[in-house]
XYZ file of C-alpha atoms in Angstrom:
739
model
C -14.339 -6.866 15.015
C -17.366 -5.412 16.680
C -18.188 -2.932 19.412
C -15.948 -1.777 22.203
C -18.125 -0.824 25.142
C -17.584 0.664 28.596
C -14.285 2.075 27.401
C -12.608 3.937 30.232
C -10.630 7.093 29.635
C -9.711 9.717 32.206
C -10.785 12.625 29.971
C -14.273 11.179 29.456
C -13.706 10.905 25.693
C -11.478 8.936 23.358
C -10.509 8.495 19.703
C -9.874 4.737 19.688
C -8.379 2.503 17.033
C -6.961 -1.036 17.064
C -3.622 -2.463 16.039
C -3.538 -6.134 15.030
C -0.265 -7.970 15.629
C 0.839 -11.494 14.789
C 3.916 -12.545 16.769
C 4.776 -8.854 17.269
C 4.443 -8.080 13.551
C 1.876 -5.328 12.927
C -0.424 -6.575 10.157
C -3.386 -4.199 10.263
C -4.742 -0.992 11.765
C -8.414 -0.167 12.006
C -9.895 3.223 11.362
C -10.090 5.730 14.212
C -13.547 6.285 15.673
C -13.596 9.883 16.818
C -15.040 11.011 20.155
C -16.493 7.676 21.226
C -16.279 5.410 24.238
C -18.391 2.739 22.487
C -16.922 2.567 18.978
C -18.127 0.196 16.288
C -15.577 -0.909 13.676
C -17.161 -3.816 11.836
C -13.838 -4.454 10.077
C -12.764 -7.882 8.921
C -9.257 -9.065 8.132
C -8.068 -12.268 6.543
C -4.454 -12.904 7.530
C -2.334 -15.623 5.967
C -0.009 -17.033 8.629
C 2.901 -19.446 8.858
C 2.051 -22.747 10.517
C 4.428 -22.006 13.411
C 2.891 -18.707 14.516
C 2.359 -18.334 18.270
C -0.125 -15.638 19.169
C -2.442 -12.886 17.979
C -2.627 -9.580 19.861
C -4.961 -6.616 19.535
C -4.043 -3.270 21.066
C -6.611 -0.523 21.594
C -5.077 2.958 21.446
C -6.357 6.500 21.767
C -5.156 8.648 18.878
C -3.665 12.007 19.834
C -2.962 14.747 17.320
C -0.100 16.000 19.501
C 2.368 13.637 21.142
C 2.240 9.863 21.355
C -0.965 7.848 21.179
C -2.089 6.445 24.518
C -2.393 2.669 24.948
C -5.753 1.809 26.544
C -5.416 -1.959 26.759
C -4.832 -5.145 24.836
C -6.068 -8.668 24.186
C -3.605 -11.483 23.615
C -4.758 -14.803 22.152
C -2.473 -17.802 21.850
C -2.779 -20.199 18.942
C -4.015 -22.836 21.394
C -6.764 -20.528 22.684
C -8.010 -19.795 19.166
C -8.083 -23.452 18.129
C -9.614 -24.753 21.377
C -13.054 -24.541 19.751
C -13.288 -25.534 16.048
C -15.780 -22.694 15.579
C -13.209 -20.188 16.824
C -13.872 -17.295 19.201
C -16.989 -15.135 19.060
C -17.442 -13.272 22.338
C -16.715 -10.214 24.443
C -13.195 -10.208 25.908
C -12.021 -7.821 28.613
C -9.045 -5.618 27.854
C -5.920 -6.206 29.934
C -3.542 -3.456 31.019
C -0.324 -3.115 29.062
C 2.354 -3.926 31.619
C 6.024 -3.397 30.635
C 7.022 -6.839 31.925
C 4.327 -8.461 29.741
C 5.318 -6.598 26.582
C 8.108 -8.899 25.542
C 9.022 -10.003 22.059
C 11.802 -11.685 20.165
C 13.905 -14.802 20.570
C 17.178 -15.843 22.134
C 19.652 -18.368 20.730
C 21.198 -20.756 23.297
C 23.283 -23.926 23.388
C 23.257 -25.705 26.771
C 25.439 -28.567 27.998
C 25.398 -30.354 31.357
C 28.751 -31.958 32.229
C 29.871 -33.967 35.241
C 33.418 -34.627 36.481
C 35.269 -35.089 39.719
C 34.463 -31.565 40.786
C 30.710 -32.063 40.339
C 28.030 -31.138 37.805
C 28.562 -28.086 35.623
C 26.106 -26.344 33.315
C 27.612 -24.513 30.349
C 25.147 -22.048 28.789
C 26.383 -20.641 25.508
C 24.443 -17.387 24.984
C 24.941 -16.656 21.313
C 22.533 -13.889 20.312
C 18.995 -12.513 20.449
C 16.760 -10.888 17.855
C 13.737 -8.616 17.602
C 13.877 -7.569 21.258
C 11.414 -4.982 22.510
C 12.680 -1.385 22.320
C 12.948 -0.006 25.837
C 14.882 3.220 25.235
C 13.617 6.449 23.711
C 15.939 5.887 20.743
C 13.954 2.785 19.733
C 16.709 0.386 20.842
C 17.798 -1.333 24.079
C 21.006 -2.076 25.997
C 20.491 -5.823 26.506
C 22.315 -8.285 28.698
C 21.456 -11.882 29.695
C 21.273 -13.299 33.230
C 21.347 -17.086 33.777
C 19.983 -18.829 36.917
C 20.662 -22.471 37.825
C 21.168 -24.369 41.045
C 21.016 -21.307 43.288
C 23.705 -19.523 41.236
C 23.584 -16.852 38.567
C 25.847 -15.310 35.957
C 25.562 -12.444 33.488
C 26.781 -11.638 30.008
C 28.219 -8.293 29.031
C 25.888 -5.454 28.064
C 25.680 -4.501 24.395
C 24.578 -0.908 23.893
C 21.945 0.433 21.511
C 20.703 -2.676 19.728
C 17.690 -4.974 19.580
C 19.791 -7.674 17.920
C 22.682 -8.332 20.333
C 25.493 -10.741 19.466
C 27.072 -11.996 22.720
C 28.677 -15.354 21.864
C 29.568 -15.844 25.534
C 29.714 -19.066 27.564
C 28.531 -18.901 31.179
C 29.449 -21.757 33.552
C 27.494 -22.562 36.703
C 28.273 -25.380 39.176
C 25.512 -27.350 40.836
C 24.919 -27.027 44.548
C 23.755 -29.965 46.696
C 20.056 -30.678 46.523
C 17.364 -31.560 44.008
C 17.942 -30.855 40.280
C 17.222 -27.234 39.373
C 15.454 -25.498 36.521
C 17.424 -23.331 34.114
C 16.117 -19.804 33.632
C 17.577 -17.286 31.225
C 16.394 -13.691 31.554
C 17.107 -10.788 29.235
C 17.225 -7.236 30.597
C 17.722 -3.731 29.277
C 20.429 -1.972 31.277
C 19.635 1.539 32.467
C 22.154 3.918 33.966
C 19.454 5.632 36.034
C 16.614 3.687 37.640
C 15.918 -0.010 37.514
C 16.639 -2.220 34.529
C 13.774 -3.085 32.151
C 12.670 -6.670 31.642
C 12.951 -7.982 28.050
C 11.810 -11.593 28.417
C 12.768 -15.021 29.704
C 12.924 -18.734 28.890
C 12.820 -21.665 31.313
C 13.789 -25.342 31.020
C 12.864 -28.087 33.543
C 15.510 -30.477 34.909
C 14.187 -33.343 32.760
C 14.851 -31.391 29.581
C 18.356 -30.495 30.700
C 19.128 -34.166 31.317
C 17.461 -35.818 28.341
C 17.734 -33.228 25.569
C 19.723 -30.106 26.473
C 18.254 -27.103 24.642
C 19.993 -25.807 21.556
C 18.586 -23.280 19.062
C 16.217 -20.335 19.025
C 13.662 -19.944 21.809
C 10.772 -17.507 22.025
C 10.941 -15.096 24.955
C 8.059 -15.190 27.438
C 6.749 -12.639 29.949
C 6.922 -13.052 33.699
C 4.081 -15.291 34.844
C 2.767 -12.578 37.188
C 2.691 -9.892 34.481
C -0.506 -11.035 32.731
C -3.624 -9.852 34.535
C -7.289 -9.271 33.751
C -8.609 -5.809 34.473
C -12.049 -7.219 35.223
C -13.588 -5.063 32.519
C -12.469 -1.745 34.026
C -10.615 -0.854 30.794
C -13.410 -1.945 28.478
C -14.193 -5.010 26.419
C -13.739 -5.892 22.768
C -16.162 -8.013 20.763
C -14.119 -10.329 18.568
C -14.822 -13.031 16.061
C -11.666 -15.012 15.316
C -11.439 -18.266 13.384
C -8.278 -20.125 12.421
C -8.279 -22.437 9.405
C -5.158 -24.543 9.180
C -4.314 -26.669 6.187
C -1.416 -27.994 4.158
C -1.249 -27.676 0.391
C -0.001 -30.696 -1.543
C 2.150 -30.583 -4.688
C 0.219 -29.237 -7.666
C -0.031 -32.524 -9.533
C -2.075 -34.068 -6.731
C -4.938 -31.660 -7.388
C -5.117 -32.109 -11.150
C -7.830 -34.854 -11.097
C -10.123 -32.769 -8.851
C -9.534 -29.647 -10.924
C -10.431 -31.611 -14.044
C -13.727 -32.744 -12.474
C -14.557 -29.164 -11.451
C -13.843 -27.781 -14.914
C -15.762 -30.579 -16.660
C -18.802 -29.983 -14.452
C -19.521 -26.527 -15.895
C -19.625 -27.934 -19.420
C -22.357 -30.481 -18.591
C -26.122 -29.800 -18.467
C -26.547 -27.938 -15.184
C -30.201 -28.819 -14.587
C -29.684 -32.594 -14.316
C -26.380 -32.461 -12.454
C -26.571 -33.853 -8.910
C -23.249 -35.702 -8.509
C -20.534 -33.326 -9.773
C -18.266 -31.518 -7.290
C -20.149 -28.265 -7.879
C -23.520 -29.869 -7.194
C -22.206 -31.368 -3.963
C -20.726 -28.032 -2.910
C -24.080 -26.337 -3.424
C -25.669 -28.715 -0.948
C -23.044 -28.674 1.812
C -21.853 -25.045 1.821
C -23.577 -22.738 4.278
C -23.125 -19.505 6.226
C -19.718 -17.841 6.196
C -18.220 -20.831 4.378
C -20.452 -20.148 1.373
C -18.927 -16.715 0.815
C -15.372 -18.052 1.191
C -16.176 -20.955 -1.110
C -17.670 -18.617 -3.716
C -14.499 -16.498 -3.705
C -12.358 -19.614 -4.039
C -14.370 -21.014 -6.953
C -14.449 -17.719 -8.834
C -10.678 -17.265 -8.519
C -10.011 -20.882 -9.458
C -12.142 -20.658 -12.608
C -10.875 -17.180 -13.483
C -7.363 -18.559 -13.475
C -8.463 -21.251 -15.936
C -10.309 -18.754 -18.139
C -13.642 -20.409 -17.276
C -15.343 -17.939 -14.942
C -18.050 -17.473 -17.577
C -19.039 -21.149 -17.684
C -18.929 -21.307 -13.863
C -21.305 -18.370 -13.418
C -23.472 -19.689 -16.232
C -23.669 -23.121 -14.616
C -24.646 -21.727 -11.213
C -27.085 -19.261 -12.760
C -28.873 -21.943 -14.802
C -29.297 -24.131 -11.722
C -30.624 -21.227 -9.658
C -33.007 -20.061 -12.382
C -34.258 -23.595 -13.117
C -35.439 -24.165 -9.548
C -37.011 -20.698 -9.150
C -40.746 -20.519 -9.810
C -41.450 -17.031 -8.480
C -39.363 -14.420 -10.337
C -39.741 -12.049 -7.381
C -37.483 -14.327 -5.319
C -34.811 -14.793 -7.993
C -31.273 -14.364 -6.551
C -32.676 -12.889 -3.337
C -31.159 -15.593 -1.110
C -27.484 -16.034 -0.300
C -27.144 -19.053 -2.559
C -23.831 -20.168 -4.021
C -24.870 -18.576 -7.330
C -25.624 -15.214 -5.673
C -22.448 -15.240 -3.601
C -20.323 -16.237 -6.590
C -21.615 -13.355 -8.696
C -21.156 -10.986 -5.753
C -17.547 -12.071 -5.186
C -16.904 -12.008 -8.934
C -17.899 -8.326 -9.037
C -15.515 -7.545 -6.177
C -12.645 -9.439 -7.749
C -13.078 -7.982 -11.221
C -14.821 -4.655 -10.666
C -13.320 -2.990 -7.592
C -11.365 -0.434 -9.604
C -14.480 0.265 -11.645
C -16.398 0.850 -8.414
C -13.770 3.323 -7.237
C -13.853 5.213 -10.521
C -17.630 5.562 -10.382
C -18.283 6.308 -6.703
C -15.141 7.725 -5.131
C -15.545 11.358 -6.313
C -19.114 11.601 -4.979
C -18.363 9.759 -1.729
C -15.345 11.980 -1.071
C -17.477 15.076 -1.637
C -20.073 13.848 0.890
C -17.374 13.230 3.505
C -15.799 16.644 2.954
C -19.013 18.695 2.971
C -20.468 17.095 6.144
C -23.954 18.443 5.428
C -26.857 17.725 7.739
C -29.421 15.605 5.871
C -32.638 14.127 7.286
C -36.092 13.332 5.910
C -37.494 11.253 8.769
C -39.396 13.620 11.108
C -38.805 11.214 14.014
C -35.034 11.581 13.623
C -34.934 15.247 12.692
C -32.780 17.370 15.038
C -33.685 21.023 14.502
C -31.020 22.094 16.970
C -28.298 20.399 14.984
C -29.622 21.916 11.778
C -29.462 25.366 13.393
C -25.899 24.862 14.615
C -24.898 23.979 11.080
C -26.781 26.731 9.301
C -26.161 29.598 11.789
C -29.389 31.213 10.553
C -31.614 30.636 13.515
C -33.852 27.690 14.253
C -35.254 26.296 10.972
C -38.635 24.674 10.759
C -39.173 21.011 10.018
C -40.306 21.858 6.476
C -37.168 23.920 5.890
C -34.921 21.084 7.042
C -36.835 18.649 4.822
C -36.558 20.969 1.815
C -32.847 21.548 2.400
C -32.223 17.825 2.851
C -34.199 16.999 -0.281
C -32.055 19.392 -2.289
C -28.827 17.931 -0.948
C -29.951 14.340 -1.488
C -31.118 14.931 -5.062
C -27.821 16.688 -5.749
C -25.780 13.778 -4.451
C -28.054 11.213 -6.120
C -27.886 13.069 -9.404
C -24.097 12.864 -9.333
C -24.229 9.160 -8.432
C -26.736 8.284 -11.164
C -24.809 10.356 -13.725
C -21.611 8.529 -12.819
C -23.260 5.106 -13.039
C -25.142 5.546 -16.317
C -22.068 7.099 -17.898
C -19.786 4.249 -16.858
C -20.526 1.708 -19.596
C -17.183 2.308 -21.258
C -15.131 1.775 -18.093
C -17.015 -1.280 -16.830
C -14.694 -4.325 -17.142
C -15.567 -6.477 -20.169
C -15.718 -9.551 -17.943
C -18.480 -7.984 -15.848
C -20.434 -6.921 -18.930
C -20.271 -10.438 -20.387
C -21.349 -11.933 -17.075
C -24.380 -9.616 -16.965
C -25.224 -10.412 -20.594
C -25.126 -14.139 -19.860
C -27.286 -13.622 -16.765
C -29.856 -11.554 -18.621
C -30.195 -14.066 -21.479
C -30.678 -16.958 -19.049
C -33.368 -15.126 -17.062
C -35.190 -13.938 -20.198
C -35.384 -17.508 -21.491
C -36.758 -18.771 -18.180
C -39.404 -16.022 -17.805
C -40.416 -14.975 -21.345
C -43.948 -13.872 -20.408
C -44.930 -10.270 -21.044
C -45.755 -9.682 -17.359
C -42.171 -10.632 -16.492
C -40.401 -8.245 -18.843
C -38.755 -6.432 -15.943
C -37.170 -9.589 -14.525
C -34.263 -9.542 -16.963
C -33.472 -5.977 -15.833
C -33.959 -6.736 -12.139
C -31.626 -9.735 -12.287
C -28.737 -7.515 -13.416
C -29.585 -4.442 -11.339
C -30.128 -6.615 -8.273
C -26.450 -7.535 -8.362
C -24.981 -4.285 -9.633
C -27.040 -1.865 -7.533
C -28.189 -3.854 -4.492
C -25.060 -5.965 -3.928
C -22.335 -3.672 -5.277
C -23.067 0.055 -5.466
C -25.447 0.383 -2.486
C -23.233 -1.483 0.055
C -20.220 0.562 -1.055
C -22.143 3.803 -0.514
C -23.348 2.636 2.891
C -19.902 1.558 4.185
C -17.183 3.162 2.029
C -14.403 2.110 4.407
C -15.073 -1.573 3.792
C -14.696 -1.040 0.029
C -11.500 1.040 0.360
C -13.312 4.172 -0.800
C -12.244 5.946 2.412
C -9.527 5.424 5.003
C -11.834 6.206 7.931
C -15.390 5.365 8.869
C -17.956 8.125 8.513
C -19.032 10.153 11.534
C -22.665 9.686 12.667
C -23.948 12.638 10.621
C -22.246 11.529 7.404
C -23.294 7.923 8.068
C -26.928 9.014 8.086
C -26.501 10.781 4.739
C -24.891 7.670 3.265
C -27.682 5.465 4.616
C -30.356 7.603 2.928
C -28.411 7.585 -0.335
C -27.934 3.796 -0.169
C -31.694 3.340 0.344
C -32.358 5.543 -2.685
C -29.872 3.620 -4.854
C -31.539 0.361 -3.785
C -34.929 1.759 -4.864
C -33.467 2.704 -8.242
C -31.970 -0.796 -8.551
C -35.433 -2.229 -7.869
C -36.686 -0.073 -10.780
C -38.977 1.791 -8.374
C -41.295 -1.197 -7.988
C -41.500 -0.988 -4.207
C -41.806 2.766 -3.807
C -44.521 3.726 -1.339
C -45.084 0.140 -0.181
C -42.875 0.125 2.892
C -43.003 1.833 6.254
C -40.656 4.656 5.291
C -43.249 6.941 3.753
C -41.112 9.933 4.705
C -38.944 8.992 1.670
C -41.855 10.042 -0.584
C -40.349 13.464 -1.481
C -37.544 11.587 -3.244
C -39.873 9.354 -5.289
C -40.245 11.681 -8.321
C -36.469 11.858 -8.727
C -36.097 8.100 -8.280
C -38.767 7.342 -10.889
C -37.098 9.710 -13.343
C -33.812 7.854 -12.785
C -35.342 4.431 -13.473
C -35.718 5.054 -17.213
C -32.071 6.136 -17.409
C -31.014 3.005 -15.538
C -32.970 0.773 -17.944
C -31.169 2.351 -20.883
C -27.864 1.945 -19.054
C -28.519 -1.765 -18.452
C -29.359 -2.255 -22.134
C -26.051 -0.654 -23.119
C -24.147 -2.557 -20.467
C -25.053 -5.980 -21.880
C -24.589 -4.871 -25.479
C -21.112 -6.328 -25.684
C -19.414 -8.453 -28.315
C -17.348 -11.537 -27.646
C -17.853 -15.016 -26.343
C -19.741 -15.047 -23.058
C -17.362 -17.781 -21.918
C -14.325 -15.525 -22.272
C -13.707 -13.930 -18.890
C -10.078 -12.798 -18.804
C -8.456 -12.435 -15.373
C -7.886 -8.708 -14.785
C -4.273 -7.554 -15.014
C -3.907 -6.601 -11.334
C -2.323 -9.426 -9.346
C -1.678 -7.291 -6.294
C -3.394 -4.081 -5.255
C -1.041 -1.247 -4.406
C -2.298 1.621 -2.254
C -0.804 4.254 -4.532
C -0.750 4.639 -8.295
C 3.045 4.641 -8.509
C 4.796 1.534 -9.846
C 8.253 0.118 -9.302
C 10.492 -1.175 -12.038
C 11.031 -4.370 -10.053
C 10.117 -7.939 -10.887
C 8.920 -10.333 -8.150
C 11.988 -12.518 -8.701
C 14.149 -9.622 -7.489
C 12.308 -9.358 -4.159
C 14.302 -11.472 -1.676
C 12.655 -10.052 1.445
C 10.117 -7.353 2.291
C 10.399 -6.171 5.903
C 9.918 -3.134 8.070
C 13.121 -1.218 8.678
C 13.948 -0.492 12.306
C 14.214 3.100 13.446
C 18.011 3.055 13.324
C 17.878 2.566 9.547
C 16.244 5.954 8.994
C 17.259 9.417 10.115
C 13.591 10.431 10.281
C 11.070 9.091 12.810
C 8.038 11.181 11.833
C 5.794 8.549 10.260
C 2.037 9.188 10.193
C -0.468 6.412 10.817
C -1.746 6.903 7.280
C 1.737 6.047 6.034
C 1.811 3.108 8.445
C -1.446 1.762 6.963
C -0.057 2.059 3.442
C 3.122 0.317 4.592
C 1.080 -2.672 5.795
C -0.618 -2.880 2.394
C 2.640 -2.551 0.465
C 4.364 -5.205 2.548
C 1.479 -7.621 2.079
C 1.120 -6.976 -1.658
C 4.810 -7.398 -2.441
C 5.124 -10.496 -0.248
C 2.257 -12.125 -2.143
C 3.611 -11.083 -5.534
C 7.029 -12.558 -4.709
C 5.655 -15.749 -3.120
C 6.810 -18.043 -5.996
C 10.400 -16.790 -5.652
C 12.480 -19.741 -4.440
C 15.434 -17.522 -3.436
C 13.675 -15.591 -0.664
C 15.788 -14.923 2.418
C 15.111 -16.540 5.779
C 16.887 -13.690 7.613
C 17.733 -10.081 6.863
C 19.154 -6.897 8.363
C 16.355 -4.460 9.296
C 18.928 -1.718 9.814
C 21.325 0.097 7.505
C 25.050 -0.435 6.945
C 26.436 2.905 8.014
C 29.717 3.979 9.555
C 31.316 0.594 8.936
C 28.673 -1.501 10.743
C 25.044 -2.579 10.655
C 22.917 -0.247 12.756
C 20.643 -3.107 13.855
C 23.080 -5.721 15.200
C 26.330 -3.694 15.181
C 28.160 -6.308 13.076
C 31.089 -4.878 11.125
C 30.960 -7.247 8.125
C 28.678 -6.012 5.361
C 27.911 -9.559 4.031
C 27.116 -10.820 7.559
C 24.095 -13.118 7.829
C 20.877 -11.262 8.649
C 20.126 -10.789 12.334
C 16.299 -10.802 12.061
C 14.006 -13.486 10.720
C 11.842 -12.527 7.759
C 8.030 -12.578 7.758
C 7.266 -13.451 4.142
C 4.447 -15.847 5.162
C 2.450 -13.139 6.978
C 0.175 -11.388 4.494
C -3.239 -9.752 4.431
C -5.879 -11.378 2.265
C -7.912 -9.052 0.057
C -9.899 -8.933 -3.186
C -6.763 -8.637 -5.340
C -4.781 -11.590 -3.991
C -2.724 -13.384 -6.649
C -4.161 -16.613 -7.979
C -3.140 -19.768 -6.131
C -4.920 -22.704 -7.822
C -3.413 -25.324 -5.500
C -4.563 -23.582 -2.313
C -7.965 -22.906 -3.878
C -8.407 -26.550 -4.897
C -7.361 -27.665 -1.413
C -10.167 -25.562 0.106
C -12.660 -27.062 -2.343
C -11.458 -30.536 -1.347
C -12.062 -29.781 2.343
C -15.600 -28.609 1.581
C -16.325 -31.698 -0.515
C -15.384 -33.944 2.384
C -18.423 -32.588 4.225
C -20.716 -34.055 1.575
C -18.869 -37.277 0.850
C -21.028 -39.549 3.034
C -24.199 -37.988 1.711
C -23.043 -38.518 -1.873
C -22.117 -42.145 -1.210
C -25.481 -42.940 0.397
C -27.422 -41.162 -2.329
C -25.895 -42.890 -5.324
C -23.868 -45.912 -4.283
C -25.508 -47.373 -1.177
C -29.220 -46.686 -1.765
C -30.794 -50.022 -2.772
C -33.667 -48.184 -4.421
C -31.200 -47.157 -7.127
C -30.107 -50.713 -7.967
C -31.588 -51.607 -11.394
C -31.454 -55.358 -10.645
C -33.544 -54.957 -7.487
C -36.016 -52.756 -9.308
C -36.523 -55.411 -11.979
C -37.467 -57.902 -9.245
C -39.995 -55.567 -7.710
C -41.308 -54.289 -11.020
C -40.586 -50.639 -10.231
C -38.963 -48.149 -12.567
C -35.321 -47.764 -11.412
C -35.366 -44.050 -12.286
C -38.598 -43.250 -10.478
C -36.863 -42.252 -7.261
C -35.050 -39.282 -8.760
C -37.382 -38.659 -11.645
C -34.614 -39.195 -14.199
C -34.164 -41.610 -17.082
C -31.902 -44.655 -16.582
C -29.192 -43.183 -18.857
C -28.993 -39.988 -16.799
C -29.027 -41.974 -13.570
C -26.157 -44.134 -14.823
C -24.125 -41.018 -15.665
C -24.811 -39.575 -12.225
C -23.703 -42.766 -10.490
C -20.534 -42.888 -12.574
C -19.810 -39.241 -11.769
C -20.363 -39.861 -8.046
C -18.052 -42.882 -8.102
C -15.338 -40.926 -9.897
C -15.596 -38.008 -7.445
C -15.381 -40.343 -4.446
C -12.335 -42.004 -5.984
C -10.592 -38.630 -6.436
C -11.374 -37.649 -2.840
C -9.977 -40.938 -1.558
C -6.761 -40.383 -3.541
C -6.359 -36.969 -1.914
C -7.071 -38.529 1.477
C -4.222 -40.967 0.977
C -1.889 -38.186 -0.156
C -2.612 -36.193 3.003
C -2.134 -39.258 5.209
C 1.171 -39.928 3.488
C 2.216 -36.349 4.117
C 1.321 -36.542 7.807
C 2.943 -39.917 8.272
C 6.221 -39.232 6.493
C 6.441 -35.448 6.583
C 6.426 -35.298 2.788
C 4.414 -36.305 -0.256
C 5.405 -38.125 -3.387
C 5.511 -35.675 -6.296
C 2.598 -37.134 -8.213
C 1.865 -36.308 -11.853
C 3.157 -32.979 -13.184
C 0.813 -30.016 -13.164
C -0.382 -28.792 -16.563
């Protein structure tokens, strides 16, 4: 999500935040940007969805400390709109007003029959029940009834009070009037004693459907066609980037051959490998896909206990083709991205332990800090100090003291963190350092082995977390502009320390010079820290998967196994006697729901429906049924989860993503090794040329590469056939058992 501009608010100011909904299920809430009509969020969410989801909605609200938050506008995107362009959506979209008739949700269950006898044609509409209706009353419920229209006639069900899950089980009969066949329309309304009734949603069926296949089952409620309208930008616009990736995961045994090729690749000589799956992935992955692919590979190999060999393989290939040590790991290569994602997967708790105390202190103190004379605001400094207007030198001196104080705490925390750094990270850094030292053993390159490690740890881990703490879960809210400036200066300083002070005084920001003495003093401590960090025993190939399979927002734990979790849903308001729930609690609820749904994903006994209310006073508060064992009135949402750095391992889904990426390079691989006549040894004998001259490899290596390419293409073709079988028959043969 990006910038919201031209936001209109009657007071001239706003505290906006966004709610993200999938089919009326709240999945995420952004931070609140205080006192801004042009907020920038920069927040990214990965949401795992069921294949049958319908739409994505984003609501922009203005947070109020007293009373209810005001709804500014919304954007609603259907699944069809998102998938219309394979690249997804990346544009400004105007906010639409939130109209009551457009805010519909839920489903209605119907069974329709069209009968004809001597009296004429009769339509029998069996209105059974509805679920998850929008709350229209102040109590958080509704008083729903259904109204059926057909052939110029209408009929209504009874009204069921105080429920969003009504159970009617009524049959309405309507007789056809002379004329052309009519459409069937079923509307749901909330009955009000005073004023007009509130619209809850509708469904429509054309005459052809009524004749050929009368509707029977659950149907999603739709708004009135006139309710949706574009404000023309008068409410503001939201910059969105939305991409939907849809795939089906085959039974585990189908992926075993590809997994075997991936795992074997990291055990082979990396420098001469050009035909393994990993080598192909290096060539075809680019842009955003490279980061996603790196995360997938790291998790896949972590689950197999081979993250060490994977990182070693990618590192050796990167180092082997680097001639200038100053450019080592500076690009967003697959090796760089894999190490970066590995640190996030394994070291996020370590990051929190090191940085959170200092970052929290900076947020709480809200000190004015500035060294750049072009950005210095003496008026702001005076308002903060209350000691009259300070001079530029006084502001610089005060800022220098604050920055060195914060930096001192950060450096102390980092250099003292060797003991709490995860062993897997330490072994990865040791492996990296050894590889770089062997490639650049010259005396003038003695710093390269330090820079390789610090470049990842400081420049790609600590510094970004200091700059944007919200994106690393160090804070719940984004920093205000003043605190953001302090964090930016600290992140620049940490980057300089990570570069071992080699670029100090060489850039345009000469106003950072007052900090240089402190930074240079810190460099020697960082060198010693890096030496200690890689001084670790154990096999570099042993990278155990960290014990956290799901990140919980609090430190408390439940004595509950995943197999006991049959459903994890939000309770409706009627289930609780208290309605005072803060947005902070709401954010934690989203995280808890997602974490527990992912942890219980393998449970085969999960419920398809549940009661979101409580059984109290001899009935369910949600649907008013009197039988305690009654079937649940609301569908569950176990497939809707938030993706994050601590997602449980899913080797089948990860291998499926790798397969999709490999398809992009299949033709290139085939042409390079199997269709290029210059690689045919028999032809080369006729022409007198060396058959290995084209690639600069010996015939034995070339033969191995061709065999590897042929085997990979064979595995990809087998997976192609399995997917075609799935699409053609709706299922897949089990295949060999997974290991």
